[in-house]
Coordinates of C-alpha atoms in Angstrom, one line a residue:
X1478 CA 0.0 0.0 0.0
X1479 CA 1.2 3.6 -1.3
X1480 CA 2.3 5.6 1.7
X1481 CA -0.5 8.4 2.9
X1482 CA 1.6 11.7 2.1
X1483 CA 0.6 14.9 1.5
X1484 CA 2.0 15.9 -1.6
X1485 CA 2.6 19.7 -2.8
X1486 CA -0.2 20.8 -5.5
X1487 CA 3.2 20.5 -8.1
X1488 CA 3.2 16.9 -7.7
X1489 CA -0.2 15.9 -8.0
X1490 CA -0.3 18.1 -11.2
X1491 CA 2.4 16.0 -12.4
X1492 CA 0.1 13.0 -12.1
X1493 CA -2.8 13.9 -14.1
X1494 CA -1.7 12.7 -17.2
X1495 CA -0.7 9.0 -15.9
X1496 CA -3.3 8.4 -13.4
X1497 CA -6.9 9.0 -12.5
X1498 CA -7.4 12.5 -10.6
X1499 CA -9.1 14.9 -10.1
X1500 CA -13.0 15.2 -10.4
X1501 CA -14.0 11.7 -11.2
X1502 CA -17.0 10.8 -13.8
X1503 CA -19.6 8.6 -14.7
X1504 CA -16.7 6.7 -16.8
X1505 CA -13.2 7.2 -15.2
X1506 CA -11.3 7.1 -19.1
X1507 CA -13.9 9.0 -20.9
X1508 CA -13.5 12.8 -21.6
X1509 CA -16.8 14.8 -20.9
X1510 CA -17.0 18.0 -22.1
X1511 CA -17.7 21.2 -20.4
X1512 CA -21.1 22.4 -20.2
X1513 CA -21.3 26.3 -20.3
X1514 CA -24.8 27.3 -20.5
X1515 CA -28.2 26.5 -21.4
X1516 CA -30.7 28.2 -22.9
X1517 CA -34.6 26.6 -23.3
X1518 CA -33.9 23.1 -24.7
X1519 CA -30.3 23.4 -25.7
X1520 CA -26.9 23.3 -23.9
X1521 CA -23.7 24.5 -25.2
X1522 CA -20.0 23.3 -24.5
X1523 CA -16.9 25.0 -24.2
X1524 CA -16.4 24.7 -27.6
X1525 CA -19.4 26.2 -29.1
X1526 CA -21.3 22.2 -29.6
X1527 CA -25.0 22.9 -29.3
X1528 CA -26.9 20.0 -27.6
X1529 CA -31.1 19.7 -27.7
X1530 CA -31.5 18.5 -24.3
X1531 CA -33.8 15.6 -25.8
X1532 CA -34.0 13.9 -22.4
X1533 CA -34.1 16.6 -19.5
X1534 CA -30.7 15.4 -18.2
X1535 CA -31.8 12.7 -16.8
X1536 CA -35.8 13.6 -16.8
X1537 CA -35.3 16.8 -14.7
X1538 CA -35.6 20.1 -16.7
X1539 CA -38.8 20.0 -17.0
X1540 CA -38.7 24.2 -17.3
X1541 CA -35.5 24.4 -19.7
X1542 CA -31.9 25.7 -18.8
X1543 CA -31.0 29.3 -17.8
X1544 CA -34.4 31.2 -16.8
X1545 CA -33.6 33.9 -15.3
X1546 CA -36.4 34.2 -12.3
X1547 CA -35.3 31.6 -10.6
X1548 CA -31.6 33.2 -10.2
X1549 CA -33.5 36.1 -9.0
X1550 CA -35.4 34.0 -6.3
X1551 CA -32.3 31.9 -5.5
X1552 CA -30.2 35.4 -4.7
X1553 CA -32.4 37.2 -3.1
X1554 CA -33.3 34.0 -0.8
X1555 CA -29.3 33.7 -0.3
X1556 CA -29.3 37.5 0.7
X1557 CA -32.0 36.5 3.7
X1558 CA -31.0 33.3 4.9
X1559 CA -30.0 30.0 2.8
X1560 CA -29.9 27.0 5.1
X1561 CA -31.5 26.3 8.7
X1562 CA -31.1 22.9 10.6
X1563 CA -34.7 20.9 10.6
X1564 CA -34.6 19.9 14.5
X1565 CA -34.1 23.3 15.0
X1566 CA -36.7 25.7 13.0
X1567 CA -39.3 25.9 10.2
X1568 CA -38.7 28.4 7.9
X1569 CA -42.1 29.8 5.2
X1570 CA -40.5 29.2 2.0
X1571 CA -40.5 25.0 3.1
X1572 CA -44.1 25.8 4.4
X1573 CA -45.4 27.5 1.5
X1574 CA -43.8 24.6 -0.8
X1575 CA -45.4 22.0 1.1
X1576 CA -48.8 24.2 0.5
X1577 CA -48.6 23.9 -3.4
X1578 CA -47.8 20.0 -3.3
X1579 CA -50.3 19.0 -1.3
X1580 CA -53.3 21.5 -3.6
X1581 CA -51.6 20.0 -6.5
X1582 CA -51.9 16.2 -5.2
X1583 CA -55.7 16.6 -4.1
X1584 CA -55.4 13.7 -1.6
X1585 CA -52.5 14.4 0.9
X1586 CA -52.1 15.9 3.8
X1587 CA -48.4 16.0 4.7
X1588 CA -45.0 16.8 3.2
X1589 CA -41.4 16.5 4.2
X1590 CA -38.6 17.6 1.7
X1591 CA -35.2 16.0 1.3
X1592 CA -32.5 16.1 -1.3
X1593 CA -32.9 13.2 -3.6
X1594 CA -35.3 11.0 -5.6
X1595 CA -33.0 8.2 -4.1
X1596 CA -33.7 9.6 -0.4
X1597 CA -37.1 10.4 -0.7
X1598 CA -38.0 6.5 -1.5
X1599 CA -35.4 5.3 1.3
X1600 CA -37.4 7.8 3.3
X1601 CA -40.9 6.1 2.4
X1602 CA -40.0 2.7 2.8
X1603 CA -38.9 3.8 6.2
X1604 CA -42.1 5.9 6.8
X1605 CA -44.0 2.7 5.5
X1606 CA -42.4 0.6 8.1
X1607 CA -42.9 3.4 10.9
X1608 CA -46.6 3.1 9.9
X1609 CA -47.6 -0.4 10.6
X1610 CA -45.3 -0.2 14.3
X1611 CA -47.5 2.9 15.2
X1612 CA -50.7 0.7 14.3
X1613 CA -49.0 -2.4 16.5
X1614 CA -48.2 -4.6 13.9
X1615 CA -44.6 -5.1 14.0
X1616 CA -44.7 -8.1 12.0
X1617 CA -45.1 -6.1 8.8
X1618 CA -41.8 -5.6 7.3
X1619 CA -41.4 -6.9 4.0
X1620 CA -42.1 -4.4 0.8
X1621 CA -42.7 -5.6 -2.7
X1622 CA -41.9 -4.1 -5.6
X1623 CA -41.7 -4.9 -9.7
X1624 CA -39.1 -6.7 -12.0
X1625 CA -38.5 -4.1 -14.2
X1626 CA -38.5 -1.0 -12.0
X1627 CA -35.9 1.8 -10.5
X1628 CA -36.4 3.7 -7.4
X1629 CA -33.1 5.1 -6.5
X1630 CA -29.1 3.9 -6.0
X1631 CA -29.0 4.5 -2.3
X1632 CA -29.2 1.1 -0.7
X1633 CA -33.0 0.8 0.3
X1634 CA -34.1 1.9 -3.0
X1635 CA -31.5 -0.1 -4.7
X1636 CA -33.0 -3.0 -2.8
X1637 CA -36.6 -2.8 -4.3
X1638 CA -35.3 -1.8 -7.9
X1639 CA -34.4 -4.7 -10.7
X1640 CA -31.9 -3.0 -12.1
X1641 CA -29.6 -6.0 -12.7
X1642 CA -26.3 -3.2 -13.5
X1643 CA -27.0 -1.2 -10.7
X1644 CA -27.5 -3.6 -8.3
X1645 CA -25.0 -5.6 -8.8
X1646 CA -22.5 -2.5 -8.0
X1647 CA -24.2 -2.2 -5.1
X1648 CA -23.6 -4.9 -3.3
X1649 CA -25.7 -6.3 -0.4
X1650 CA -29.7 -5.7 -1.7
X1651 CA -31.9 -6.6 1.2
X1652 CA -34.7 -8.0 -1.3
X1653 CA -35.6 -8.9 -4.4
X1654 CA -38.7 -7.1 -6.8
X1655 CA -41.2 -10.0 -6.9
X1656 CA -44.3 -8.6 -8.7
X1657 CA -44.4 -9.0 -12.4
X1658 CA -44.3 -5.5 -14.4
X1659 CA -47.4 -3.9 -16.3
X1660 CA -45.4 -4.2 -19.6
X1661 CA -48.4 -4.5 -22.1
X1662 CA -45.5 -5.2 -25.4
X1663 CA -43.7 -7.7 -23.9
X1664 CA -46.3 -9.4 -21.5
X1665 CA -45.2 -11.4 -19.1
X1666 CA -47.8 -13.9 -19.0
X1667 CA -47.9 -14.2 -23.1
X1668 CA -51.2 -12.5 -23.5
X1669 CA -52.1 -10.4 -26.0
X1670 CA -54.2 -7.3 -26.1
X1671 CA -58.0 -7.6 -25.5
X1672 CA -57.3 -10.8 -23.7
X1673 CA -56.3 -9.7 -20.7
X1674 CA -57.6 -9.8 -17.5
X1675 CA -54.5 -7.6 -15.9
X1676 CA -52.8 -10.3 -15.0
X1677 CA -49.9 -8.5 -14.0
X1678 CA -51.8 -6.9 -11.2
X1679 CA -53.2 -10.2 -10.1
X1680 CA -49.9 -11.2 -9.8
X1681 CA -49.4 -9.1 -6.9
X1682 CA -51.8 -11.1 -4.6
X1683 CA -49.8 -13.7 -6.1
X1684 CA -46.8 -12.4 -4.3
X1685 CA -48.8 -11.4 -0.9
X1686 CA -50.1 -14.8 -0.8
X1687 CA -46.9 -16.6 -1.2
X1688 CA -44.8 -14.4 1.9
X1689 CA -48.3 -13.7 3.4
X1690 CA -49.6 -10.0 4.3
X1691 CA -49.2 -10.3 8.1
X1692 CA -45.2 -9.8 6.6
X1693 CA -45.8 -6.8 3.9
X1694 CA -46.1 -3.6 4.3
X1695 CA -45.8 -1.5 1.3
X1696 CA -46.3 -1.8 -2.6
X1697 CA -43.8 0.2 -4.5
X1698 CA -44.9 1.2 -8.1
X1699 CA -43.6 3.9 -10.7
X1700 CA -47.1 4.9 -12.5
X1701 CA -44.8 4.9 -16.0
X1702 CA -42.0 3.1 -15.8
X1703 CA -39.2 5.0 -16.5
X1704 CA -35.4 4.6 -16.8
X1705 CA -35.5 0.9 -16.6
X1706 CA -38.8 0.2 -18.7
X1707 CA -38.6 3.1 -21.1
X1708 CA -41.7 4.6 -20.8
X1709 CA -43.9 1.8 -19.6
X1710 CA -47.5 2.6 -19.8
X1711 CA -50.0 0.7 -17.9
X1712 CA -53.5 -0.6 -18.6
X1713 CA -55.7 1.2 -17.8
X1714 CA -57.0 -0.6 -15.3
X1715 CA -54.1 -1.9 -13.6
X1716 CA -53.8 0.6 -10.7
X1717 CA -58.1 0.7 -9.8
X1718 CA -57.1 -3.2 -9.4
X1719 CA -53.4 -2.9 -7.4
X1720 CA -55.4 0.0 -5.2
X1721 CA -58.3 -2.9 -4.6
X1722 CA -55.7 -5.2 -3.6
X1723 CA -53.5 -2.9 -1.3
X1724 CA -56.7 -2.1 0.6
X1725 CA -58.1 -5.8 0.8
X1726 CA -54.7 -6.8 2.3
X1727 CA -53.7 -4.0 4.3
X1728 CA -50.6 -2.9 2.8
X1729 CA -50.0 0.5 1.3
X1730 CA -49.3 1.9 -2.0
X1731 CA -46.0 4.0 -2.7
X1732 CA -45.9 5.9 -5.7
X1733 CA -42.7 6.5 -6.9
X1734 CA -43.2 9.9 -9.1
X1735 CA -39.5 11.2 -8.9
X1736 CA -40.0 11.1 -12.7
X1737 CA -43.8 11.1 -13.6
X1738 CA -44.4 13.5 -10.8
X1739 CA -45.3 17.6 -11.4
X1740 CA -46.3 17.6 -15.2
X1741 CA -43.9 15.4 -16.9
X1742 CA -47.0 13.2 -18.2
X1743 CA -49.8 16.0 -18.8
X1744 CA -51.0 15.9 -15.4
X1745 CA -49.7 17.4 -11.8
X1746 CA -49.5 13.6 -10.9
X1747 CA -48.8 10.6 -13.3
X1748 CA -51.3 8.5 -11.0
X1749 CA -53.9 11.2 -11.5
X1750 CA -54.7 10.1 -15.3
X1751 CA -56.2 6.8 -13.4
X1752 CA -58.0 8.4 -10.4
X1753 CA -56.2 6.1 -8.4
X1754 CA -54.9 7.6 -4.6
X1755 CA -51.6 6.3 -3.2
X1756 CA -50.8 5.8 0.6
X1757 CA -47.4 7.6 -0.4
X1758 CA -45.9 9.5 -3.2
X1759 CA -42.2 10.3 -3.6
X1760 CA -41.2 13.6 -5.7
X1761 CA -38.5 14.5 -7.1
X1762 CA -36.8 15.8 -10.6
X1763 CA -39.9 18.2 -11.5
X1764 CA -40.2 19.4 -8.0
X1765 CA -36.6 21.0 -8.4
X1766 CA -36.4 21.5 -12.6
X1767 CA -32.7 20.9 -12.3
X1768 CA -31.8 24.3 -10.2
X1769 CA -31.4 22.6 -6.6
X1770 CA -31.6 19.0 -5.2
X1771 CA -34.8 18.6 -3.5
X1772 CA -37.3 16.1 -3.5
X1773 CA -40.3 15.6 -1.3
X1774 CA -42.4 12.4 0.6
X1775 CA -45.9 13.2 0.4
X1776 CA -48.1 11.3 3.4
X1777 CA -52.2 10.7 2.9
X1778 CA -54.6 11.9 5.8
X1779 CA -54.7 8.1 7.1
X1780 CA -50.9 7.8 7.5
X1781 CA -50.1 11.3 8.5
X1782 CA -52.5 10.5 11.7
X1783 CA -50.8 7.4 12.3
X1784 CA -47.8 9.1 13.5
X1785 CA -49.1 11.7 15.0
X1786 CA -51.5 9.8 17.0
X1787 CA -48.4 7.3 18.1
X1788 CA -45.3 8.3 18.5
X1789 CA -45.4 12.0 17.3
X1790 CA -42.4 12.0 15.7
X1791 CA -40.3 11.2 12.2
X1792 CA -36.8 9.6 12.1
X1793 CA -35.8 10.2 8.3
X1794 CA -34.1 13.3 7.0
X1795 CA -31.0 14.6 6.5
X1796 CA -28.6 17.6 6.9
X1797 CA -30.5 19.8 4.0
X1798 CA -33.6 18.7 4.7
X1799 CA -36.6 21.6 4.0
X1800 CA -33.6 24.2 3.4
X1801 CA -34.5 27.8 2.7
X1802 CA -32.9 28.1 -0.5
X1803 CA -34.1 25.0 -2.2
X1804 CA -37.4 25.3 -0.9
X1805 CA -38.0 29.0 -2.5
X1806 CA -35.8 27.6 -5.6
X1807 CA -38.8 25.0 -5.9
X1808 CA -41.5 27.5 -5.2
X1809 CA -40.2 29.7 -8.0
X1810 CA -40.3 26.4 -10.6
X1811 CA -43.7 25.4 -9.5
X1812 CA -44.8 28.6 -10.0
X1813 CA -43.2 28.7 -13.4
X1814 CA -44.7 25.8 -14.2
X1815 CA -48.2 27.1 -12.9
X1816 CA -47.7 30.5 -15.3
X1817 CA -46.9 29.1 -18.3
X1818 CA -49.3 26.3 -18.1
X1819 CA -47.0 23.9 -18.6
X1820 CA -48.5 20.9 -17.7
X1821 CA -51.3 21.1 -20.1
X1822 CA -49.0 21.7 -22.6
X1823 CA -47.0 18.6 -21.7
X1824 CA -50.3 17.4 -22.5
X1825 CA -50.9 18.4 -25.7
X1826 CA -47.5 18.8 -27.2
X1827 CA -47.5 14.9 -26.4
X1828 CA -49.4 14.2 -29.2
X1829 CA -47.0 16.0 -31.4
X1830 CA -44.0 14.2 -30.4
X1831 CA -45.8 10.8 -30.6
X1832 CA -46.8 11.4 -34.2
X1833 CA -43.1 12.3 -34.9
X1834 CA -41.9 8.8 -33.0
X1835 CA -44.5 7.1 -35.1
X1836 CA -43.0 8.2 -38.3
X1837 CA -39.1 7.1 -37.0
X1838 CA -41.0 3.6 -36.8
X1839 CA -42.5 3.5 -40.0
X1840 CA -38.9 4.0 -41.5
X1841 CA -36.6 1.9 -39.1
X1842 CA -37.5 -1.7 -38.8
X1843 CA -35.4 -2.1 -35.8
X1844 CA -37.8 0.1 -34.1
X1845 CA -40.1 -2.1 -32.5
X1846 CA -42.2 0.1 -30.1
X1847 CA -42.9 3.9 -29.5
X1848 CA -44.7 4.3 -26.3
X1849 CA -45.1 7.2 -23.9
X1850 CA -47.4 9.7 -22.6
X1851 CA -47.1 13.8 -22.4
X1852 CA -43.5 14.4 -22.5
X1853 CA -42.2 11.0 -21.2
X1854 CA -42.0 9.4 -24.4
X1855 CA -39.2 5.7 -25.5
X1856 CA -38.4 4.0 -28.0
X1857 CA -37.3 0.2 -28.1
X1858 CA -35.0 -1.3 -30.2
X1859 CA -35.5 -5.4 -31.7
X1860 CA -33.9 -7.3 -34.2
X1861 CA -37.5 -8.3 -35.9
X1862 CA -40.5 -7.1 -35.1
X1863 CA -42.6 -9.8 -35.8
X1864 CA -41.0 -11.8 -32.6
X1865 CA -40.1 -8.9 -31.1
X1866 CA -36.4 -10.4 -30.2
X1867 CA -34.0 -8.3 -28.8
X1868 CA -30.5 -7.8 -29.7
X1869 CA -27.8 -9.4 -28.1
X1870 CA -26.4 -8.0 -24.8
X1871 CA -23.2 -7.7 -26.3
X1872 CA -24.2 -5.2 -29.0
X1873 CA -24.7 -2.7 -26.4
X1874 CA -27.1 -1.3 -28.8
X1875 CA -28.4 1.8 -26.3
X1876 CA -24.7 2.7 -25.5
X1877 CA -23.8 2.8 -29.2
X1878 CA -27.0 5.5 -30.3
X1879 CA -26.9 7.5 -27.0
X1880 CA -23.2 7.6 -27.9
X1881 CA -24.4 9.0 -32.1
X1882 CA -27.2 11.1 -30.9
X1883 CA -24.7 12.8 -28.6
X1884 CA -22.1 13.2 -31.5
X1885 CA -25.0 15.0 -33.4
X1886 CA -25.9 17.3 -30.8
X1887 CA -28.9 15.3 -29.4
X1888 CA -28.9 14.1 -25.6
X1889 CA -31.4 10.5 -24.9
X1890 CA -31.2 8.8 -21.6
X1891 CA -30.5 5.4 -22.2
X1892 CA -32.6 2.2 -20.8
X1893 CA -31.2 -1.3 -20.7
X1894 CA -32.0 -5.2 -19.6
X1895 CA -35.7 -4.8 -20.3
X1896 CA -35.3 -8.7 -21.3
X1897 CA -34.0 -11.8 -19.0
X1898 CA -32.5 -8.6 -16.9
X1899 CA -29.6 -8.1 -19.4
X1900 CA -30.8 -7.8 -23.4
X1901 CA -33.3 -5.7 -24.6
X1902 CA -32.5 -1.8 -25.5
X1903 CA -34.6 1.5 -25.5
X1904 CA -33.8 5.3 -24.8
X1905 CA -35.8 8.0 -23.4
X1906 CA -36.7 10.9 -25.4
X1907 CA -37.9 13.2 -23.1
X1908 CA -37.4 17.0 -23.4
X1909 CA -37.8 20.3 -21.7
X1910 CA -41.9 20.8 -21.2
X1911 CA -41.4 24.2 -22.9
X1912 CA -40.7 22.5 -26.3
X1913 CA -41.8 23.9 -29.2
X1914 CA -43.5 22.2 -32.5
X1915 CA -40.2 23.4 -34.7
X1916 CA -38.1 22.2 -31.7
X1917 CA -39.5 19.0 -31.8
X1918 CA -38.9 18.7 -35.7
X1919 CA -35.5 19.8 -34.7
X1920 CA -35.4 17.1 -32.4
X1921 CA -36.8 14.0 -34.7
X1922 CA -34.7 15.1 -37.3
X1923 CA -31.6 14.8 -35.6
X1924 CA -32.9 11.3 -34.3
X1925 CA -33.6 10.6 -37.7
X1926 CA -29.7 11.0 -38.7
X1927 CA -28.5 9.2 -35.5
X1928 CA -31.1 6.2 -36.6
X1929 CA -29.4 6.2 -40.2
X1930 CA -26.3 5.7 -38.9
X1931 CA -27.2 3.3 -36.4
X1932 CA -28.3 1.2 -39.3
X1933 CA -25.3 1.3 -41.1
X1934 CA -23.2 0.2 -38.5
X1935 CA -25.6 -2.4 -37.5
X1936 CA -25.2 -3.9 -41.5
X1937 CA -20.8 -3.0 -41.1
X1938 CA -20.7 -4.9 -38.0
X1939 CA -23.1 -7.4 -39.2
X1940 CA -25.1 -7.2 -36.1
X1941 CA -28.0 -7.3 -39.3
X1942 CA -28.1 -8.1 -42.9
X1943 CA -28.6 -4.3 -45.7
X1944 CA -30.5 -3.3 -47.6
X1945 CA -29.9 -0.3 -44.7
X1946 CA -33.7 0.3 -44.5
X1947 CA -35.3 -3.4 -45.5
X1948 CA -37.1 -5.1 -43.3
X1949 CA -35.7 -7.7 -40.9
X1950 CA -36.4 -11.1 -40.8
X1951 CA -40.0 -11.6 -39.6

C-alpha cells in the first residue's frame, strides 16, 4: 500500500496525465465535455457544440436551462437566509412549498422535503415501516416491488429496484422485486391485447399470498415506468385493481413519481390520469427543474395521523432537509410551471411528439415500439418485429445510439435489460416541457440521422443483414 503523504499541489499536477485524478465521472477514461450554458432546450460546450436536451438530463428540466427568475429568487433567498437545521426551525418558504404540493396532489395531507429522488423512496420505505409499528403490527416488514422498475441507487431503494447493473455494483440488496411488471408489449404472461384480464396486477396477490400480508407492508410502483422500462404505460385498469388489492390486504401503495411527478405526463401527478390515490408519493426531478436537489415524501390523511397519534415524531431526513434556499428555488419552478401552463401543454405537445416517433418507426425496422405519454415518451430497439427479439447484450445497442445522438448534438437517456435482466434496448426521449413544434422537428430530425447511422453500422458490423432500410427477418 502507497504511503498516505501529502504531496505539494506540483506533484499531483504531475500526475494527471498517468493516473486518474481529479473530479471523477460517470466513466473514469472518458472525456466529458464542459457544459457552459443553457438556454430553453439546448446546452452549449466550451467549444461552441449545441446539444437539444432531448432527455431533461436525466428527466429533470422540466422548465429548460437558464431562466432567469429563478436566479433572482435563488439570490435574493441567499441575501435573507439559505440554510436552517430541521430539529431546530421551520422556515415559510419550506411551508409554503409544502402548500402547493399537497393542492396540486388533491389527496394528501403532509410533506417532508429531502434532497434526492434516491432519499425520498429510502425515506418512504422507512415511513411505511414506521406506519404499521405505530398501528401495533410489527410483523409487517417486508415491501414488494416490480421486475423491471428503479427507485433510486441508495441502498433501500436499490434494494426494491431490478436493475440487474445497478444492483450488482451495489452490493448487499436486502430484497428482491417480486411482482411482475405492467409491460403490455412484452407481457409477461404471453397474453395479448383484449385478452387480458390484468394479470400482472393479479400477480401481486400472487406475491402477498406466497410471503403472506401479516409480513408486507408496502407496494412500490412507478405509475410509468421510467429509466428501466422506457416509458412503460400501464392498462388502464391496472392501478383501480393494485389499489383494490392494497386495501383488501392491508398494505399500502407507494408511488414512486421522482419522474412522472409535477407535469412530466400531462398531469400534476402521473397516477392522477387513473384516479387512483396512493398511501405515499415520492417527488423529485420536476419538484426542483434541475436548479437545486430537493425532492419531497408526500403522506395521505390516514398515515399522516398514524404518526401523529403514536409516537409523534419522524426519524428520516438529513442535513438539507426543507432548506431555505431550495425550498424558495422550488417555489419559484412550481410557479413557473403554474404561469406558463406547462403541464397542459406537456399534454398536448404529447401528441405531437408521438406522431413524430411514429413516423421514425414507420422508416426503421429495428424500431419495435414507440410508447409514452405527455413528454415522457421511449423508444425500443428489436432485431424483428414480428418476434419482437431483442438484440444481443453484447451489441450494447443503447450505449452505441446514446453515444451517435450525442455526437449529433442530441442528448437521450438510455434504458437497458428490459429482457432476462440483461438484453433488450430502449432510450428515453424526453425534453424540456417548454418545447416547441419546430423544436420538436428539430429534435426527430436529428434522431432521424442518429437512426441512419445506427443502421449502417448495425449492416458493417453485421449485427444485421442491408438493404440499410429493408425489413428484418419476420
Amino acid at each position: 500500500m502507497e504511503s498516505l503523504l501529502i504531496q505539494s499541489p506540483e506533484a499531483v499536477a504531475s500526475g494527471l496525465d498517468s493516473k486518474v485524478s481529479g473530479l471523477l465521472g460517470a466513466r473514469l477514461h472518458h472525456d466529458y465535455p464542459v457544459i457552459e450554458h443553457g438556454e430553453g432546450v439546448f446546452l452549449y460546450d466550451s467549444k461552441g457544440k449545441e446539444y437539444l436536451d432531448g432527455s431533461s438530463g436525466a428527466i429533470v428540466a422540466n422548465i429548460g436551462h437558464g431562466v432567469d427568475i429563478i436566479g433572482s429568487v435563488a439570490q435574493q433567498q441567499i441575501s435573507r437566509v439559505a440554510y436552517t437545521y430541521r430539529t431546530q426551525f421551520s422556515n415559510s418558504c419550506a411551508k409554503t412549498l409544502a402548500e402547493k404540493i399537497l393542492a396540486k396532489s388533491g389527496d394528501k395531507a403532509s410533506a417532508f422535503f429531502l434532497s434526492s429522488g434516491s432519499e425520498a423512496n429510502e425515506a418512504a420505505l422507512r415511513l411505511a415501516l414506521q406506519y404499521w409499528r405505530e398501528h401495533g403490527r410489527p410483523t409487517k416488514q417486508r415491501v414488494l416491488s416490480r421486475r423491471i422498475s428503479y427507485h433510486g441507487n441508495t441502498l433501500g431503494a436499490l434494494s426494491l429496484s431490478s436493475d440487474v447493473r445497478r444492483r450488482e455494483l451495489g452490493g448487499l440488496a436486502i430484497c428482491e422485486p417480486l411482482v411482475a411488471p405492467c409491460y403490455c408489449y412484452r407481457c409477461p404472461f404471453g397474453k395479448q391485447p383484449g385478452s387480458c384480464q390484468i394479470d400482472c396486477a393479479d400477480d401481486l396477490e400472487r406475491a402477498i399470498r406466497t410471503i403472506g400480508a401479516e409480513q408486507i407492508a408496502a407496494f412500490f410502483v412507478e405509475p410509468i415506468i421510467g429509466a428501466t422500462g422506457g416509458a412503460v404505460v400501464p392498462h388502464w385498469g391496472y392501478f383501480a385493481k393494485v389499489r383494490e388489492i392494497c386495501d383488501r390486504y392491508d398494505i399500502l401503495l407507494i408511488a414512486d413519481e421522482v419522474i412522472t411527478g409535477l407535469g412530466r405526463t400531462g398531469k400534476w401527478f402521473g397516477l392522477h390520469h387513473w384516479g387512483v390515490a396512493s398511501d405515499i408519493t415520492v417527488l423529485g426531478k420536476g419538484l426542483n427543474g434541475g436548479y437545486t436537489p430537493l425532492s419531497a415524501v408526500l403522506l395521505s390523511r390516514s398515515v399522516t395521523d398514524a404518526l401523529a397519534d403514536g409516537s409523534g415524531a419522524v426519524s428520516i431526513g438529513n442535513t438539507h432537509s426543507g432548506n431555505p434556499l431550495s425550498a424558495a428555488i422550488c417555489n419559484a419552478v412550481l410557479d413557473y410551471v403554474d404561469g406558463h401552463d406547462l403541464v397542459e401543454r406537456a399534454a398536448n405537445m404529447g401528441p405531437h411528439l408521438a406522431a413524430a416517433l411514429r413516423r421514425l418507426l414507420q422508416k426503421y425496422s429495428i424500431i419495435g415500439d414507440v410508447r409514452g405519454m405527455g413528454m415522457l415518451w421511449a423508444v425500443e430497439l428489436v432485431q424483428s418485429r414480428g418476434s419482437k427479439e431483442p438484440f444481443p447484450a453484447g451489441c450494447k445497442l443503447t450505449d452505441k445510439i446514446i453515444q451517435l445522438a450525442f455526437e449529433n448534438g442530441l442528448i437521450l437517456y438510455p434504458c437497458r435489460g428490459l429482457v432476462h435482466e440483461d438484453e433488450g434496448d430502449a432510450f428515453l426521449i424526453a425534453p424540456p416541457l417548454i418545447i416547441s413544434e419546430e423544436e420538436i422537428e428539430i429534435l426527430i430530425d436529428r434522431l432521424d440521422t442518429c437512426l441512419s447511422r445506427l443502421m449502417d453500422w448495425l449492416v458493417r458490423n453485421s449485427h444485421i443483414k442491408g438493404p440499410k432500410y429493408a425489413a428484418l427477418v419476420e
